Amino acid sequence: MKNVIEIKGVNKLFLTDKKQEVKALKNINLDIKDQEFVCILGPSGSGKSTLLRLMEGLIDPTTGSINVMGSPLTKPIPEAGFVFQEYSLMPWRNIIDNVSFGLELREYSRKDRYKIAEDILTRFGLKEFTKSFPYELSGGMKQRAAIARAMATSPKILYMDEPFGALDAYTRFQMQKDLIEFWLEEKRTIVFVTHSVEEAVFLGTRVIIMSPRPGEIIADYNIGLSYPRDRWNKEFGKKFQTIMDIMNDIS
Amino acid sequence: MSKVKRYISPVILPIFFLILWQFFSVKLNNPIVLPSVTEVLVILARPNSSLLSLGSLIRNTLISILRVGIGYILAILLAIPLGMLIGYSRRIEEFLMPFLNLFRPIAPLAWVPLVLAWFGVASLASIFNIEQGGLYSLFNNIKISMLFIIFIGAFFPILTNTIYGVKSVKKTLIDSALTMGARKKDIFIKVLLPASLPSVITGFRVGLGVAWMCLVSAEMLPGSLAGIGYLITHAYTVARTDIVIAGMISISFVGGLFDLMFQKIEVKFFKWQSMDK
Ligand SMILES: Nc1ncnc2c1ncn2[C@@H]1O[C@H](COP(=O)(O)OP(=O)(O)OP(=O)(O)O)[C@@H](O)[C@H]1O
Ligand SMILES: [Mg+2]
């Protein structure tokens, strides 16, 4: 299958407010194929968010090139959706208006965008909260709404930056299962950042491992287990151990 | 019991104050220095009757509100777009702020001589070329010089609060809008404006308060023939201290009303802000 994302020789330097250079990413080369579920794994500060923001087109690489769906990236493209690590719902909009924001920008009529948003919210178990405001929702519900919002425009590529990082174990497991189900049904490309080895092995077709700063790709590992996966399976345990060993070596 | 207390405690001091005032006025027995409470109340009780042939308390108050309203709206129209641009772009901020900051410390009243030299007694009537009729007497009452003073008073609080509001919008909100396909225009109208609105409304509230305080100085300008400020200064020249105080009470009353209005708006529309921390 063809590559939807091609990253060649990307370096990223940040200039801090005190004019100091921070080398966030070093010589990143990465191709991602259509319908892959890629997990990016790495310690804090290894540039995972930076890499994701580069792929989304929110920031530009210092050197190197990024092609998404065949063309060089200059700004966020409509075919990609993004779920942020931080809380990002608009607090002044209720849930349905948050979820249908992308459709509003695409000039769907109110009726059409509400219909689409309602369907998604129902699917995410938020049907009763369409008219609620973000502050009336629990953390897990807010995150579900943020994911629903990213999916509302049916993006071909979905970038997710530690979307379940702040959730309790139970909600986290539930949402991991839901995400896999969605991905199996809809066949999208997902790039998923996490710092949990277990989560990466549970979700990804492929796991990319980053080194501490400056972030470099130090391993690119195919999981090759079928879905849905079972955490208590012996094969799962082996993959987990292999990746855990790599992680231990770098830190 | 506690409910009764809640209603009583805010009025204890005002009542005490009134009693003291009445006591001293009777004791002094000099209405020019201190008229009695009752003398002032008599004027306030008949807000519709003409005072010193300058028109009634209500008429003068309405004219003042109109003047403040116009100067204030002009300030809003300029301060909001400017504040949003400054808050959004570091470059625009570095270009404009040093210049604007030169004017910020200048009290509105300090502008009076210049403003008089520039605009004299020109009014809205002279701008719109209206020379007679009911509209003339209304528009002629609204001098450019007054609008300028009021504008200056309201402009900076609104500007500062708008800048602050835009600057404190979380970067993630802008980024997430961008990922959903927002263009520059959408960012301003659908993200920065609503996100900074609570702070902008605070600016509106402070700005209107300051504009209202500039009123008396604005209405002391020559060419003024009506308005609460004019009523006060004119009553002073003819030693009618009772009217002066009645005018001051009207100013306080209207100012309080403005503030209450914004308080209600803040509570009603911006619940999300206090809840969303
Ligand atoms: N806008 C910025 N300005 C300056 N430095 C930045 C900026 N964004 C990121 N950095 C730096 O780049 C490095 C990588 O940051 P990044 O957020 O990508 O890490 P991360 O892997 O996502 O970490 P975490 O797991 O904690 O989210 C960090 O050292 C960070 O301080
Ligand atoms: Mg991160």
CSV table of N, CA and C in Angstrom, one decimal, chain A residues 53 56 58 76 80 82 84 86-93 101-102 104-106 135 149, chain B residues 170-173 175-183 186 190-191 194-195 271-272 275-276:
chain,number,residue,atom,x,y,z
A,53,ARG,N,2.8,17.4,15.8
A,53,ARG,CA,2.4,18.7,15.3
A,53,ARG,C,3.0,19.0,13.9
A,56,GLU,N,0.9,17.2,11.4
A,56,GLU,CA,-0.3,17.9,11.2
A,56,GLU,C,-0.2,19.2,10.4
A,58,LEU,N,1.0,22.0,12.0
A,58,LEU,CA,0.8,23.2,12.9
A,58,LEU,C,2.2,23.9,13.0
A,76,PRO,N,-2.3,22.9,8.3
A,76,PRO,CA,-3.2,21.7,8.5
A,76,PRO,C,-4.1,21.5,7.3
A,80,ALA,N,-7.0,15.6,7.8
A,80,ALA,CA,-6.4,15.1,9.0
A,80,ALA,C,-7.2,15.7,10.2
A,82,PHE,N,-7.1,15.9,14.7
A,82,PHE,CA,-6.1,15.9,15.8
A,82,PHE,C,-6.8,15.9,17.1
A,84,PHE,N,-5.8,16.6,21.0
A,84,PHE,CA,-4.6,17.2,21.7
A,84,PHE,C,-4.4,16.5,23.1
A,86,GLU,N,-3.5,18.2,25.7
A,86,GLU,CA,-4.2,19.1,26.7
A,86,GLU,C,-5.7,19.2,26.3
A,87,TYR,N,-6.4,19.6,27.3
A,87,TYR,CA,-7.8,19.8,27.2
A,87,TYR,C,-8.1,20.9,26.2
A,88,SER,N,-8.9,20.6,25.2
A,88,SER,CA,-9.0,21.6,24.1
A,88,SER,C,-10.4,21.9,23.6
A,89,LEU,N,-11.4,21.5,24.3
A,89,LEU,CA,-12.8,21.9,23.9
A,89,LEU,C,-13.0,23.4,24.2
A,90,MET,N,-13.8,24.0,23.4
A,90,MET,CA,-14.1,25.4,23.6
A,90,MET,C,-15.1,25.6,24.7
A,91,PRO,N,-14.7,26.2,25.8
A,91,PRO,CA,-15.5,26.1,27.0
A,91,PRO,C,-16.9,26.9,26.8
A,92,TRP,N,-16.9,27.8,25.9
A,92,TRP,CA,-18.1,28.6,25.7
A,92,TRP,C,-19.2,27.9,24.8
A,93,ARG,N,-18.8,26.8,24.2
A,93,ARG,CA,-19.7,26.1,23.3
A,93,ARG,C,-20.2,24.8,24.0
A,101,PHE,N,-18.0,21.7,15.2
A,101,PHE,CA,-17.2,22.9,14.8
A,101,PHE,C,-16.5,22.8,13.4
A,102,GLY,N,-15.9,21.7,13.2
A,102,GLY,CA,-15.2,21.4,11.9
A,102,GLY,C,-16.2,21.5,10.7
A,104,GLU,N,-19.0,23.1,10.8
A,104,GLU,CA,-19.5,24.5,10.7
A,104,GLU,C,-18.5,25.3,9.8
A,105,LEU,N,-17.2,25.0,10.0
A,105,LEU,CA,-16.2,25.7,9.2
A,105,LEU,C,-16.3,25.3,7.7
A,106,ARG,N,-16.8,24.0,7.5
A,106,ARG,CA,-17.0,23.6,6.1
A,106,ARG,C,-18.3,23.9,5.6
A,135,TYR,N,-17.7,22.2,31.1
A,135,TYR,CA,-17.4,22.1,32.5
A,135,TYR,C,-18.4,21.2,33.2
A,149,ARG,N,-15.0,15.0,18.2
A,149,ARG,CA,-14.9,16.3,17.4
A,149,ARG,C,-13.9,16.1,16.3
B,170,LYS,N,-5.9,30.2,25.5
B,170,LYS,CA,-5.0,29.1,25.5
B,170,LYS,C,-4.6,28.8,24.0
B,171,LYS,N,-3.3,28.6,23.8
B,171,LYS,CA,-2.7,28.3,22.5
B,171,LYS,C,-3.4,27.0,21.9
B,172,THR,N,-3.7,26.1,22.7
B,172,THR,CA,-4.3,24.8,22.3
B,172,THR,C,-5.7,25.1,21.6
B,173,LEU,N,-6.4,26.1,22.1
B,173,LEU,CA,-7.7,26.4,21.5
B,173,LEU,C,-7.5,26.9,20.0
B,175,ASP,N,-4.8,26.3,18.1
B,175,ASP,CA,-4.3,25.2,17.4
B,175,ASP,C,-5.4,24.2,17.0
B,176,SER,N,-6.3,23.9,17.9
B,176,SER,CA,-7.3,22.9,17.6
B,176,SER,C,-8.3,23.4,16.6
B,177,ALA,N,-8.6,24.7,16.6
B,177,ALA,CA,-9.4,25.3,15.6
B,177,ALA,C,-8.7,25.2,14.2
B,178,LEU,N,-7.4,25.4,14.2
B,178,LEU,CA,-6.6,25.3,13.0
B,178,LEU,C,-6.7,23.9,12.4
B,179,THR,N,-6.6,22.9,13.3
B,179,THR,CA,-6.6,21.5,12.8
B,179,THR,C,-8.0,21.2,12.2
B,180,MET,N,-9.0,21.9,12.6
B,180,MET,CA,-10.3,21.6,12.1
B,180,MET,C,-10.6,22.4,10.8
B,181,GLY,N,-9.6,23.2,10.4
B,181,GLY,CA,-9.8,23.9,9.1
B,181,GLY,C,-10.1,25.4,9.3
B,182,ALA,N,-9.9,26.0,10.4
B,182,ALA,CA,-10.2,27.4,10.6
B,182,ALA,C,-9.1,28.3,9.9
B,183,ARG,N,-9.7,29.3,9.2
B,183,ARG,CA,-8.8,30.3,8.6
B,183,ARG,C,-8.6,31.5,9.6
B,186,ASP,N,-11.8,33.0,10.9
B,186,ASP,CA,-12.5,32.1,11.8
B,186,ASP,C,-11.8,32.2,13.2
B,190,LYS,N,-14.4,33.2,15.7
B,190,LYS,CA,-15.0,32.1,16.4
B,190,LYS,C,-14.2,31.6,17.5
B,191,VAL,N,-12.9,32.1,17.7
B,191,VAL,CA,-12.1,31.6,18.8
B,191,VAL,C,-11.7,32.8,19.7
B,194,PRO,N,-14.9,35.1,21.2
B,194,PRO,CA,-15.7,34.5,22.3
B,194,PRO,C,-14.8,34.1,23.5
B,195,ALA,N,-13.6,33.7,23.2
B,195,ALA,CA,-12.7,33.3,24.3
B,195,ALA,C,-12.4,34.5,25.2
B,271,LYS,N,-20.9,31.9,32.7
B,271,LYS,CA,-20.8,30.9,33.7
B,271,LYS,C,-19.6,30.0,33.4
B,272,TRP,N,-19.5,29.7,32.1
B,272,TRP,CA,-18.4,28.8,31.7
B,272,TRP,C,-17.1,29.2,32.1
B,275,MET,N,-16.5,28.5,35.8
B,275,MET,CA,-16.5,27.0,36.0
B,275,MET,C,-15.3,26.3,35.4
B,276,ASP,N,-14.7,26.9,34.4
B,276,ASP,CA,-13.8,26.2,33.5
B,276,ASP,C,-12.4,26.6,33.8
